Short mmCIF file of C-alpha atoms in Angstrom, two decimals:
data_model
loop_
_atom_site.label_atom_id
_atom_site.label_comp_id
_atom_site.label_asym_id
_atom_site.label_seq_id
_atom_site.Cartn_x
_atom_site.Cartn_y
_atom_site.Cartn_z
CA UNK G 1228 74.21 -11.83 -90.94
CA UNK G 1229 74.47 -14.81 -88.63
CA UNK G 1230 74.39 -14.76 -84.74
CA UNK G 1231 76.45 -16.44 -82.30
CA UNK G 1232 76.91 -16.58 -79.24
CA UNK G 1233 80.52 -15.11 -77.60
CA UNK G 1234 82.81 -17.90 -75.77
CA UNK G 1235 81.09 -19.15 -71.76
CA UNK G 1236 84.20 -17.16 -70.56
CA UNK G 1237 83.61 -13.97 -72.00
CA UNK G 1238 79.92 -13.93 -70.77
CA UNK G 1239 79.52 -11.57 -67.85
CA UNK G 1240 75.84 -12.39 -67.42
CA UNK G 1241 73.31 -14.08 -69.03
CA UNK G 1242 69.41 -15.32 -67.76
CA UNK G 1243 68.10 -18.48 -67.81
CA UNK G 1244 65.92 -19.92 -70.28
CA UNK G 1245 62.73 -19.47 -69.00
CA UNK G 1246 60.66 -20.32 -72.31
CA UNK G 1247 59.18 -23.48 -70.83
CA UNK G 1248 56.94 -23.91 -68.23
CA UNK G 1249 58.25 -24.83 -64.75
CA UNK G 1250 56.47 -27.67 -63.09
CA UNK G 1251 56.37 -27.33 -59.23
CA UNK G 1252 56.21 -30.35 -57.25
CA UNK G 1253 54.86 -29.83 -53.84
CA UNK G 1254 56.88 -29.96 -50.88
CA UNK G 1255 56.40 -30.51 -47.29
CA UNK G 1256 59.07 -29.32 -44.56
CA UNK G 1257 60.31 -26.83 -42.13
CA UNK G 1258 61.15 -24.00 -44.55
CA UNK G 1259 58.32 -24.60 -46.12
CA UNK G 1260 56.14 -24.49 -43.02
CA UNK G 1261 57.20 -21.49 -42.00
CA UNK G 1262 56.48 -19.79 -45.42
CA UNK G 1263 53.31 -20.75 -45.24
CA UNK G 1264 52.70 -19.38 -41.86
CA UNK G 1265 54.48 -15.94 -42.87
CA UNK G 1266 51.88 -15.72 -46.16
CA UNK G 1267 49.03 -16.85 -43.84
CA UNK G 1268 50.08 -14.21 -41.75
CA UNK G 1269 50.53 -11.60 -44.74
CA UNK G 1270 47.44 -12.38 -45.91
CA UNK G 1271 45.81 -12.00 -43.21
CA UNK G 1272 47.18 -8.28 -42.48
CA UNK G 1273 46.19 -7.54 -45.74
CA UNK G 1274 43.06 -8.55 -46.15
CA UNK G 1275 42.07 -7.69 -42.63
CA UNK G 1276 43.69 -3.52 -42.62
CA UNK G 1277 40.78 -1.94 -44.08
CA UNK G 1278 38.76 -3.82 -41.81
CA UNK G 1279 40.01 -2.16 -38.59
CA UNK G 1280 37.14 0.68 -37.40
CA UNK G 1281 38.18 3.94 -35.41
CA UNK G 1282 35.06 6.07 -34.48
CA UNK G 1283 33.21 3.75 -36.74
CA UNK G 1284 35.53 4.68 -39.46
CA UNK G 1285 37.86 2.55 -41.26
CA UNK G 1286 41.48 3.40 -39.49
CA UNK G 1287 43.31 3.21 -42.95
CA UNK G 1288 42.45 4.37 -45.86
CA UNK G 1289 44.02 6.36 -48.93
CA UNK G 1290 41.53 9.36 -50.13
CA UNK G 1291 42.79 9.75 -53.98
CA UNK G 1292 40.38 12.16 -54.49
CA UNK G 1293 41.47 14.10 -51.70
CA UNK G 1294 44.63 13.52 -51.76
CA UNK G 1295 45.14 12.54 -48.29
CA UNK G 1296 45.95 9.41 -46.06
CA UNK G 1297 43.42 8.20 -43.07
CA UNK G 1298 45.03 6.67 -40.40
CA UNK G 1299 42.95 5.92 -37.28
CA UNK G 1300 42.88 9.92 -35.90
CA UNK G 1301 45.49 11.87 -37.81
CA UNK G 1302 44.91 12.91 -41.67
CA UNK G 1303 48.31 12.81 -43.78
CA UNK G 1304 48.36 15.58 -46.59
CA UNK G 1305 50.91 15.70 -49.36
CA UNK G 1306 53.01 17.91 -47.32
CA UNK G 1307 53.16 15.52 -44.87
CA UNK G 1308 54.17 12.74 -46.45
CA UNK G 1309 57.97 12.86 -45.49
CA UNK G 1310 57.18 10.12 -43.21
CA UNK G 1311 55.84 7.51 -46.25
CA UNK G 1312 59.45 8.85 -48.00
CA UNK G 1313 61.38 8.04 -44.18
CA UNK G 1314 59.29 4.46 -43.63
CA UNK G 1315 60.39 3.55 -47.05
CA UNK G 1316 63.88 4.58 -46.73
CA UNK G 1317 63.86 2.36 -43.13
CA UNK G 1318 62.30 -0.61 -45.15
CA UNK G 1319 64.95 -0.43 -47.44
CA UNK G 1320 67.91 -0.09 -45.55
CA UNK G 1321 66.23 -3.45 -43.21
CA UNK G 1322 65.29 -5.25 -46.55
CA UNK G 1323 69.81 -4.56 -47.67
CA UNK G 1324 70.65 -5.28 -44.41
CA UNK G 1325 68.60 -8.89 -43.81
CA UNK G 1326 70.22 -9.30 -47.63
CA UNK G 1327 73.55 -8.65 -46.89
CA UNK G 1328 72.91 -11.65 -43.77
CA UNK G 1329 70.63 -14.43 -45.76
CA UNK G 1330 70.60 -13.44 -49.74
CA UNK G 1331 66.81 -13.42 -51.00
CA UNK G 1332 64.92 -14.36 -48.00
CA UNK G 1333 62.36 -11.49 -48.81
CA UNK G 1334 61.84 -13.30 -52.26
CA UNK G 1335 61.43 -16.56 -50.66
CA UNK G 1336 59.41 -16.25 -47.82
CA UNK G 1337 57.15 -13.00 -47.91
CA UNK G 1338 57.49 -11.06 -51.70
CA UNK G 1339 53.91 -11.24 -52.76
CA UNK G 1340 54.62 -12.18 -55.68
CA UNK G 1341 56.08 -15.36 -54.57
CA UNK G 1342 53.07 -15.92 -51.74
CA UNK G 1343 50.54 -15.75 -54.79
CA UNK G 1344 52.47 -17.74 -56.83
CA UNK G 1345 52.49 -20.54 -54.80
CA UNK G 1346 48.77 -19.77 -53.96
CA UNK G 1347 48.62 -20.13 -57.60
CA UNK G 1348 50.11 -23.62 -57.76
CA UNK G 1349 48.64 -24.91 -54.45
CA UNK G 1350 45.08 -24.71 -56.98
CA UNK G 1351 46.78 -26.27 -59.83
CA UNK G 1352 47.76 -29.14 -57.72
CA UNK G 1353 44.30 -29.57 -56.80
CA UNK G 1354 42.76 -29.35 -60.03
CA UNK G 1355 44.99 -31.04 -62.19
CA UNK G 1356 47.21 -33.38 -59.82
CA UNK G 1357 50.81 -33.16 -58.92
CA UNK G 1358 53.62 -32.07 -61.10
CA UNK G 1359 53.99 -34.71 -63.63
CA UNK G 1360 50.49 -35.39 -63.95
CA UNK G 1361 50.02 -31.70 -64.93
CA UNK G 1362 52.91 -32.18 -67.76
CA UNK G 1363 51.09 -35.33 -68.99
CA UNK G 1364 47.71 -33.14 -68.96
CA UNK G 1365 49.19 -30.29 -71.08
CA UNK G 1366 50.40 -32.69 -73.66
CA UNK G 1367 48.12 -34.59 -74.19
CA UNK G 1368 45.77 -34.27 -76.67
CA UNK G 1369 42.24 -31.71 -76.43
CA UNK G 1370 39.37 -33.68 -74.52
CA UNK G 1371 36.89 -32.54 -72.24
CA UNK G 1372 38.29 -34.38 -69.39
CA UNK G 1373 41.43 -31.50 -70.17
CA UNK G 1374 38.93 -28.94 -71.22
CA UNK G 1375 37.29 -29.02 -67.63
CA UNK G 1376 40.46 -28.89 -65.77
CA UNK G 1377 41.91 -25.94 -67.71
CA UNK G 1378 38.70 -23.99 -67.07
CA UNK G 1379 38.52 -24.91 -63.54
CA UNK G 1380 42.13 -23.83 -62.69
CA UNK G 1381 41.77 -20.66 -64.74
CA UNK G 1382 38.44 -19.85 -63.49
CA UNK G 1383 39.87 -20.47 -59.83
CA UNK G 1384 42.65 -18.12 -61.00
CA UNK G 1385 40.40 -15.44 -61.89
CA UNK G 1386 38.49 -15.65 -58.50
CA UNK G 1387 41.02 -15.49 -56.31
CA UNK G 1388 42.60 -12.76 -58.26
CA UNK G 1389 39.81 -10.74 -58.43
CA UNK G 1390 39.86 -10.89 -54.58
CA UNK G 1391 43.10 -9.99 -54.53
CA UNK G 1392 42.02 -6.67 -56.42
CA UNK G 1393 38.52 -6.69 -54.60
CA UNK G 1394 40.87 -6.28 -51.11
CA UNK G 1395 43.66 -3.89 -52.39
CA UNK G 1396 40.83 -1.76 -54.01
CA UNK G 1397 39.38 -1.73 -50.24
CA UNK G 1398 42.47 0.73 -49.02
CA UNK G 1399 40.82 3.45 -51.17
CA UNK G 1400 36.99 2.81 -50.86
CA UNK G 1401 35.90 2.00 -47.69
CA UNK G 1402 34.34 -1.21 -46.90
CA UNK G 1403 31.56 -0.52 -45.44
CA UNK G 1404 30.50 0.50 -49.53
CA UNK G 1405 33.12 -1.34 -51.27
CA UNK G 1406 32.19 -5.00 -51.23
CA UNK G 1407 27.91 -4.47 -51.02
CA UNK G 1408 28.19 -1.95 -54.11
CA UNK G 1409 30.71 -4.49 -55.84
CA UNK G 1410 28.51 -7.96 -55.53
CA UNK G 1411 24.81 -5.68 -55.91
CA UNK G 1412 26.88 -4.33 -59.41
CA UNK G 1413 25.98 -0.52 -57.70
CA UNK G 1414 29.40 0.59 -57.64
CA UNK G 1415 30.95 3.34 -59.75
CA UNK G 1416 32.40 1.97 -63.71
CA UNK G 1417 35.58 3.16 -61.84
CA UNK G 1418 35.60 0.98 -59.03
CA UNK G 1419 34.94 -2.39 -61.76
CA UNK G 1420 37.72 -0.71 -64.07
CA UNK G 1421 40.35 -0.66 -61.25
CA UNK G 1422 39.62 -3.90 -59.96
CA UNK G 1423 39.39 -5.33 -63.57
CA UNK G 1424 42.98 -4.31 -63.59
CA UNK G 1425 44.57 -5.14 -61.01
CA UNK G 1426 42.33 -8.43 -61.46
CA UNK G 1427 44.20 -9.25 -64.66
CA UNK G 1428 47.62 -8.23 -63.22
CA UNK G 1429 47.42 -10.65 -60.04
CA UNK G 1430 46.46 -13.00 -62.72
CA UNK G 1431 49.21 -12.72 -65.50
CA UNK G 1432 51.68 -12.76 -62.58
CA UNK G 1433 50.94 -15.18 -60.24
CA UNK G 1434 49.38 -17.49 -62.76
CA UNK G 1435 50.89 -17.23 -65.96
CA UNK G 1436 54.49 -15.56 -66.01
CA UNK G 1437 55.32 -16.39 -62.44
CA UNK G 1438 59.14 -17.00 -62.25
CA UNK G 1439 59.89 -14.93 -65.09
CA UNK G 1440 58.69 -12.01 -62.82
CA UNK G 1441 61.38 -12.76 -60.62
CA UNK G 1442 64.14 -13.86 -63.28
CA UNK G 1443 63.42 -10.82 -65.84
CA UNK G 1444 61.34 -8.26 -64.72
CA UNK G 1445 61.93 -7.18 -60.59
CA UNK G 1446 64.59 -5.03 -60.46
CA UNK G 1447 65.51 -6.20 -57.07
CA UNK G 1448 67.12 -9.49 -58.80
CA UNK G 1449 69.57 -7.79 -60.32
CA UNK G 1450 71.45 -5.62 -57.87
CA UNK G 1451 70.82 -7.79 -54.50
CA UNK G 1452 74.10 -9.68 -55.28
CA UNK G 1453 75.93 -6.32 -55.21
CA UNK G 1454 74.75 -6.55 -51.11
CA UNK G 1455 76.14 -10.18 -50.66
CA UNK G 1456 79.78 -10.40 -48.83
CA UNK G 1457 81.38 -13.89 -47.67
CA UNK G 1458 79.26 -13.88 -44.50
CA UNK G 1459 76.04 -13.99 -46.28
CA UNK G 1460 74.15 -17.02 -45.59
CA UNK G 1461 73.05 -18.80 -48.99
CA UNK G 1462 71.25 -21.93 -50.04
CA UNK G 1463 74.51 -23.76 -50.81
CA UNK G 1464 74.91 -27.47 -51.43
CA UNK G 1465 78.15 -29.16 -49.94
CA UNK G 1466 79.66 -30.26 -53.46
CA UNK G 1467 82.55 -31.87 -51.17
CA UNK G 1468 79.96 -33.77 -49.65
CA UNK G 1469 77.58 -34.65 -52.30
CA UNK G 1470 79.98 -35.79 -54.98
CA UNK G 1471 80.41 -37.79 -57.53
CA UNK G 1472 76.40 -37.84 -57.25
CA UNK G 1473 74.42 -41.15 -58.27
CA UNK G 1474 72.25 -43.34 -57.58
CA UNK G 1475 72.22 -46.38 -55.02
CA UNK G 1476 69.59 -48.82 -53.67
CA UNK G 1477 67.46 -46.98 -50.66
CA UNK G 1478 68.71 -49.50 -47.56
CA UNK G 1479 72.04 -51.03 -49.08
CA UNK G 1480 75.84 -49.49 -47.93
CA UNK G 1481 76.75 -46.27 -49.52
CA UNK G 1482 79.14 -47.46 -52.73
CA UNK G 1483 82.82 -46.15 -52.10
CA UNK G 1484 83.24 -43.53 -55.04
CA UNK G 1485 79.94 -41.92 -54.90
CA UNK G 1486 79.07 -38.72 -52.36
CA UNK G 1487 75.82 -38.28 -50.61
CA UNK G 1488 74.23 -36.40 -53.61
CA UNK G 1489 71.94 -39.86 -55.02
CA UNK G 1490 70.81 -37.55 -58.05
CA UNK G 1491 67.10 -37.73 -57.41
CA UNK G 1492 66.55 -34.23 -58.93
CA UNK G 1493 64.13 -33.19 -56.03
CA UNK G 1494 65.45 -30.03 -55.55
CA UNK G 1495 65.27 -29.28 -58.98
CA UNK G 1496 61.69 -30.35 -59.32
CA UNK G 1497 60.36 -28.16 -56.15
CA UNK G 1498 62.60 -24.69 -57.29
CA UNK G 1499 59.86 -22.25 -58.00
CA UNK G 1500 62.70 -20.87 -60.33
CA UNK G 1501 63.35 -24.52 -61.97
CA UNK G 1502 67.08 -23.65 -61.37
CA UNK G 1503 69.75 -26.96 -60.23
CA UNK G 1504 71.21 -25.62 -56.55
CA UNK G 1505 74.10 -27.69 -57.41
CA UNK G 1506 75.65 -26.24 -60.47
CA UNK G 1507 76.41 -23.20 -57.91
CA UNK G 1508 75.13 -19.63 -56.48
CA UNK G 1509 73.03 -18.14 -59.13
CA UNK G 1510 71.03 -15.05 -58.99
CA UNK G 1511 67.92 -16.38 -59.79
CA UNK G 1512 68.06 -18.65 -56.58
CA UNK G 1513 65.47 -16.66 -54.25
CA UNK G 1514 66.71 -18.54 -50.73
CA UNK G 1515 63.50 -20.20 -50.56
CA UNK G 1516 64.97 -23.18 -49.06
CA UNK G 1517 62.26 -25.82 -50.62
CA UNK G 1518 65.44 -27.59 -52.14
CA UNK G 1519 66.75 -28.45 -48.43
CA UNK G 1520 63.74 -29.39 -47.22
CA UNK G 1521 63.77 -31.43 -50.41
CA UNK G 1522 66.89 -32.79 -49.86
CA UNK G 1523 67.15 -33.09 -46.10
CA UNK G 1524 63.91 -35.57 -46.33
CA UNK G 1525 65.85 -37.72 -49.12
CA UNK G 1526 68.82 -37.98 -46.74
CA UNK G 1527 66.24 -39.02 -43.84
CA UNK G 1528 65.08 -41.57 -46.31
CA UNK G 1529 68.58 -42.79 -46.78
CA UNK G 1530 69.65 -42.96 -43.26
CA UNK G 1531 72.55 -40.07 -44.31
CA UNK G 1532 73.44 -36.93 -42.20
CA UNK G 1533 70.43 -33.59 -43.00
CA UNK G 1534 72.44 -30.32 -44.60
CA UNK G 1535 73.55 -31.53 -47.79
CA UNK G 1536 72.01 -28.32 -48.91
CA UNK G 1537 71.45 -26.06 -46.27
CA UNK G 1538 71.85 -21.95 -45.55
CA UNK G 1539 75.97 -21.33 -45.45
CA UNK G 1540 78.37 -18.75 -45.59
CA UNK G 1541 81.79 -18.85 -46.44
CA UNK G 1542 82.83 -17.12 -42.94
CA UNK G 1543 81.44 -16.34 -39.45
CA UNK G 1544 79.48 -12.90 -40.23
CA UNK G 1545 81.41 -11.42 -37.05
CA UNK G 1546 84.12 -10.82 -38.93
CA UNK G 1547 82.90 -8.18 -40.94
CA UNK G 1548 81.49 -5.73 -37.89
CA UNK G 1549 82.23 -2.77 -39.94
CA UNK G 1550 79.27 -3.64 -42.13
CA UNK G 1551 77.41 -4.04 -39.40
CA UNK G 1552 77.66 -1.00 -37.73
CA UNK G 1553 77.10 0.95 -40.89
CA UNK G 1554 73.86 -0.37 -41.21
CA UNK G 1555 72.58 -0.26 -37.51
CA UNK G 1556 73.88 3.52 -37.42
CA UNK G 1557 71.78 3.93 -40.51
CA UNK G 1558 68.57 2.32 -39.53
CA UNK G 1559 68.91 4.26 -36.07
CA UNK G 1560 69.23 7.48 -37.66
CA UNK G 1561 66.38 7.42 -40.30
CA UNK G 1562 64.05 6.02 -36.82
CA UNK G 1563 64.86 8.97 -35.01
CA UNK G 1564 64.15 11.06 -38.20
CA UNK G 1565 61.13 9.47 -37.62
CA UNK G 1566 60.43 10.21 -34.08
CA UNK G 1567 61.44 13.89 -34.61
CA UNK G 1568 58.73 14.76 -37.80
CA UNK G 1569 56.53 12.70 -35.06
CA UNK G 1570 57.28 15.49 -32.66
CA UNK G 1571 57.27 18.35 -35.39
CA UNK G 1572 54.05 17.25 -36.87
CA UNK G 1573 51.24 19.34 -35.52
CA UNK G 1574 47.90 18.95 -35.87
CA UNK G 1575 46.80 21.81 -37.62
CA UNK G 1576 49.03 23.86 -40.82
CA UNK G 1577 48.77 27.55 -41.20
CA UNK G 1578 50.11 29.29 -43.93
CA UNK G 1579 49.73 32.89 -44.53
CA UNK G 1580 49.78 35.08 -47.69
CA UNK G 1581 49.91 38.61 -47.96
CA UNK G 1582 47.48 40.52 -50.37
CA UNK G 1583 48.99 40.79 -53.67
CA UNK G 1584 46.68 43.09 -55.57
CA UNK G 1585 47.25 46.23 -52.91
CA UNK G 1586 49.87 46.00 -50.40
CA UNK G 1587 48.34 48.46 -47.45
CA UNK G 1588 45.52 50.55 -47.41
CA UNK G 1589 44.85 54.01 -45.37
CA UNK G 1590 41.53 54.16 -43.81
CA UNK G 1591 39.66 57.50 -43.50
CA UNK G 1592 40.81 57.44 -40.05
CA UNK G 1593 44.42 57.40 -40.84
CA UNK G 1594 44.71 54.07 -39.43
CA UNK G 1595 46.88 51.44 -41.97
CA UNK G 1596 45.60 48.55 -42.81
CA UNK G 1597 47.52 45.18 -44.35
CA UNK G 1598 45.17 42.12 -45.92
CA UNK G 1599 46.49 38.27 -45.48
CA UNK G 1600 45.15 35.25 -46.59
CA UNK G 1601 45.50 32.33 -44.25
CA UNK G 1602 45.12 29.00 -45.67
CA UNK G 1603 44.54 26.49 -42.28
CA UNK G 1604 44.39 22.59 -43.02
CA UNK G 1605 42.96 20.63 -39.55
CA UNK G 1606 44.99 17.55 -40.18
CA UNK G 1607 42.24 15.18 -37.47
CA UNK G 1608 39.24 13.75 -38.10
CA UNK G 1609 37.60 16.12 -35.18
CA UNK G 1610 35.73 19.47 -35.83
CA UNK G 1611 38.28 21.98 -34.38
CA UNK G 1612 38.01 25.63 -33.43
CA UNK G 1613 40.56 28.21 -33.28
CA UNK G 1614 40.85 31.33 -31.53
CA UNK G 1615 42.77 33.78 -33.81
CA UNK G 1616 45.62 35.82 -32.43
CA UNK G 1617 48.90 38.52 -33.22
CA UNK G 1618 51.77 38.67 -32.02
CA UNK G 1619 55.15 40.61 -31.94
CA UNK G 1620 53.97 43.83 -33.20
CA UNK G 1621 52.86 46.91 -31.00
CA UNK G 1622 48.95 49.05 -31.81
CA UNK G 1623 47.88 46.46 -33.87
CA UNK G 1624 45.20 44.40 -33.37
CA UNK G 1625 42.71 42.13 -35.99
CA UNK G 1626 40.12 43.76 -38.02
CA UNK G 1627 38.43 40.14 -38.61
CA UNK G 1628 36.85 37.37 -36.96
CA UNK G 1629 38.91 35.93 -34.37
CA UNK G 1630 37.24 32.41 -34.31
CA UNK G 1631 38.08 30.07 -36.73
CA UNK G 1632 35.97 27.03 -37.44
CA UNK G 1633 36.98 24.05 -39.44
CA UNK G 1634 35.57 20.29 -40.28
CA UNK G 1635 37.14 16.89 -40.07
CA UNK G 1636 39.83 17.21 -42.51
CA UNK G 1637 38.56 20.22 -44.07
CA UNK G 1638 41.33 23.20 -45.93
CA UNK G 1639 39.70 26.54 -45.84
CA UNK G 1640 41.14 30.09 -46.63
CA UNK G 1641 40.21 33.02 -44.43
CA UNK G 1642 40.71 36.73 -45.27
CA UNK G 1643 41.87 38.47 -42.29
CA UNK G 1644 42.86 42.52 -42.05
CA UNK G 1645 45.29 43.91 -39.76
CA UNK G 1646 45.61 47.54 -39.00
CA UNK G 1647 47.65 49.63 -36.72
CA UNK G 1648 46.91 53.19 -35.62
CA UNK G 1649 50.94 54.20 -35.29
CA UNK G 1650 52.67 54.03 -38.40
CA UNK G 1651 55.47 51.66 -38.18
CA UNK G 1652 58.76 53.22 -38.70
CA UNK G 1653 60.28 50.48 -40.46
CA UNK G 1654 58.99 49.49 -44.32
CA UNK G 1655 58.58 45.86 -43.06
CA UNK G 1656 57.66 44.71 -39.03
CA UNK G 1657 57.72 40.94 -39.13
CA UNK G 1658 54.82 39.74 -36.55
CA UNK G 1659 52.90 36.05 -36.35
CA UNK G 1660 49.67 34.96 -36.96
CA UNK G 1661 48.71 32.87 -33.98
CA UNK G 1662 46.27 29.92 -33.82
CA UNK G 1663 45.23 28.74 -30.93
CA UNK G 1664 43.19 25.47 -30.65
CA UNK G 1665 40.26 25.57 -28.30
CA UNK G 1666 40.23 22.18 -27.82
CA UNK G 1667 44.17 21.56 -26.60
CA UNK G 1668 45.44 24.59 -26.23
CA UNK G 1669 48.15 24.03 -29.11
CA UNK G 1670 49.47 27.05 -30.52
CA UNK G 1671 50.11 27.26 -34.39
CA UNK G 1672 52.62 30.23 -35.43
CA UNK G 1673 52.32 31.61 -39.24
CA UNK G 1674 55.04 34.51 -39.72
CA UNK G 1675 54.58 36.98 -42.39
CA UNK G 1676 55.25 40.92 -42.38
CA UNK G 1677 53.56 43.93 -41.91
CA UNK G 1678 53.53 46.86 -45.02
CA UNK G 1679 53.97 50.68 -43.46
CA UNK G 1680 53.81 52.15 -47.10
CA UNK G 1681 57.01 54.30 -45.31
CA UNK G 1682 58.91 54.39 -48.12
CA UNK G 1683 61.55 57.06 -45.90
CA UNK G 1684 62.48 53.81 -43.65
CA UNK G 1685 64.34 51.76 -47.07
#
């Protein structure tokens, strides 16, 4: 059975053809200076992270095996990682709300994927020359003069991407054994498996699929528009300006019927997503704003007016303050949500369990006697002890040791027995465990009950 495609107006949404490869032609400008300052700047927070010492240990660092983040004093455990869950939701909500004002700006300016990208190209430039002298070189026929270029560029590509995977690999081993173990080939077959990996990744994507990352596969492309309103600034170009497009001669008058657009296809030719800006808003456009600095240095060439393309909304964004406030109130309630696990968070947990296998005992002295299980967690990277303590119930008193002694980061259960000479009336007596911390006086409660065995008191 034959396939055809339905009528243009019956298509709700369709990709672009993205079988051929996109030729890049570099671009200099103001956009495109301050992208490269924001990915010099991202690079160099990445790369730099694990770097940063605290007590001559690296300040950041995720412990798979242990399950646990580093960061400079405190110790994150599973349980604790509300916060990562509350950062992320604040990210988000920022990332919709910078959307909803200028479209794609994360794409264009600081996605990694686009910084490495362009990374990608700025060594394919080098290597094989600008744009259409990289065409020419792919079609032309096998020689060694190609042959040395294609394994330059892809050797280049493999370098810098291992390096990529070298660095991210770095947030989980520290550095001080990462990079000597790596290049001396001492380091675990886990550590070259990994970085193999994400090696080949930072490869495929920044070198060899590139835009069809961003046109097929993040998921972000396809619901930002859903965030867009009429006040959303957009790389637009002035159609009522530009047209009927054509050419003219460089320093002669402008002809009557034609617009500013002279149809030099620059901002075609520097799109990292190869789309035209002027057939309209599409959603593969990522609001990198290399088209207007594109364009904006053809109309300086022409001795016409800058902003033929530029960022634009169809209204002033004041007029939708509704939005506004909706997101602000949201932002400012997931930071204090913040601030208060901040103020929860203590630096020790203590969790108690009661005995399972015999709920009380009777000593030969009459005296009752309840066994717990406290399982204590100090969450610093300093050797803490604790002075043991109860609370809230009358006679009793701790048939243990009352000093507690834990490592940097270290989880330990203790066994602990409490026993009270007066039988309790009641079946249960609630009490609390307390921990007190030698070192700041900080005072860790763990509630549980105390057994009587009198069954008369249900």
């Amino acid at each position: 059975m034959a396939y055809s495609l339905p009528p243009e107006d019956q298509i709700i949404f369709s990709t672009k053809d993205s079988s051929g490869k996109i030729y890049i032609r570099e671009q200099t400008g103001f956009y495109q200076r301050m992208r490269r300052a924001l990915s010099w700047l991202l690079m160099a927070l990445f790369i730099g992270i694990p770097f940063i010492q605290y007590n001559g240990e690296q300040a950041f660092r995720i412990n798979a095996t242990q399950q646990t983040i580093e960061l400079f004093s405190i110790i994150l455990f599973p349980q604790d990682l509300l916060i990562a869950a509350l950062l992320f939701t604040l990210a988000a909500f920022a990332l919709f709300y910078v959307t909803r004002l200028y479209g794609r700006v994360w794409c264009g300016y600081i996605c990694p994927q686009t910084v490495w990208t362009l990374m990608f190209v700025w060594v394919e430039r080098r290597i094989e020359g600008n744009h259409n002298q990289s065409r020419v070189l792919d079609n032309a026929q096998f020689s060694l003069n190609k042959l040395a270029k294609k394994l330059a560029k892809h050797l280049s590509w493999l370098l810098i991407a291992t390096l990529t995977a070298l660095v991210f690999m770095s947030y989980f081993v520290p550095v001080s054994e990462l990079y000597l173990a790596f290049f001396s080939l001492q380091a675990s077959w886990q550590v070259y498996t990994w970085v193999g990996f994400f090696a080949m990744c930072t490869y495929f994507n920044a070198g060899l699929i590139r835009e069809k990352m961003c046109l097929h596969m993040c998921p972000y492309s396809r619901f930002q528009s859903a965030m867009f309103s009429t006040s959303t600034k957009l790389v637009t170009y002035d159609a009522t300006r530009g047209e009927a497009r054509g050419p003219r001669k460089r320093h002669g008058d402008k002809p009557a019927n034609l617009g500013d657009c002279v149809d030099c296809n620059l901002c075609v030719q520097v799109c990292p997503v190869g789309i035209d800006i002027r057939d309209g808003m599409q959603y593969e456009c990522i609001n990198c704003g290399l088209c207007i600095d594109a364009c904006d240095q053809t109309m300086s060439q022409f001795g016409y007016a800058k902003g033929l393309i530029s960022y634009a909304a169809e209204q002033n964004s004041r007029s939708n303050l509704s939005g506004h406030l909706i997101y602000a109130a949201t932002i400012l309630v997931t930071v204090i949500a913040i601030f208060g696990w901040g103020l929860a968070r203590t630096s020790t947990e203590l969790t108690v369990y009661r005995e399972r296998n015999a709920l009380y005992r009777v000593t030969a002295d009459g005296v009752i006697e309840n066994t717990f299980t406290l399982n204590v967690i100090n969450k610093t990277k300093t050797a803490r002890q604790y002075q043991l303590q109860i609370e809230g119930m009358a006679h009793s008193q701790l048939n243990s040791n009352a000093t507690l002694s834990l490592q940097p980061g270290e989880q330990r259960q203790f066994v602990v027995s409490v026993n009270t000479a007066e039988k309790p009336a009641a079946l249960f007596t609630p009490f609390k465990f307390i921990l007190l911390d030698k070192q700041n006086a900080e005072r860790i409660a763990g509630v549980s009950q105390f057994y009587s065995g009198n069954t008369a008191a249900r």
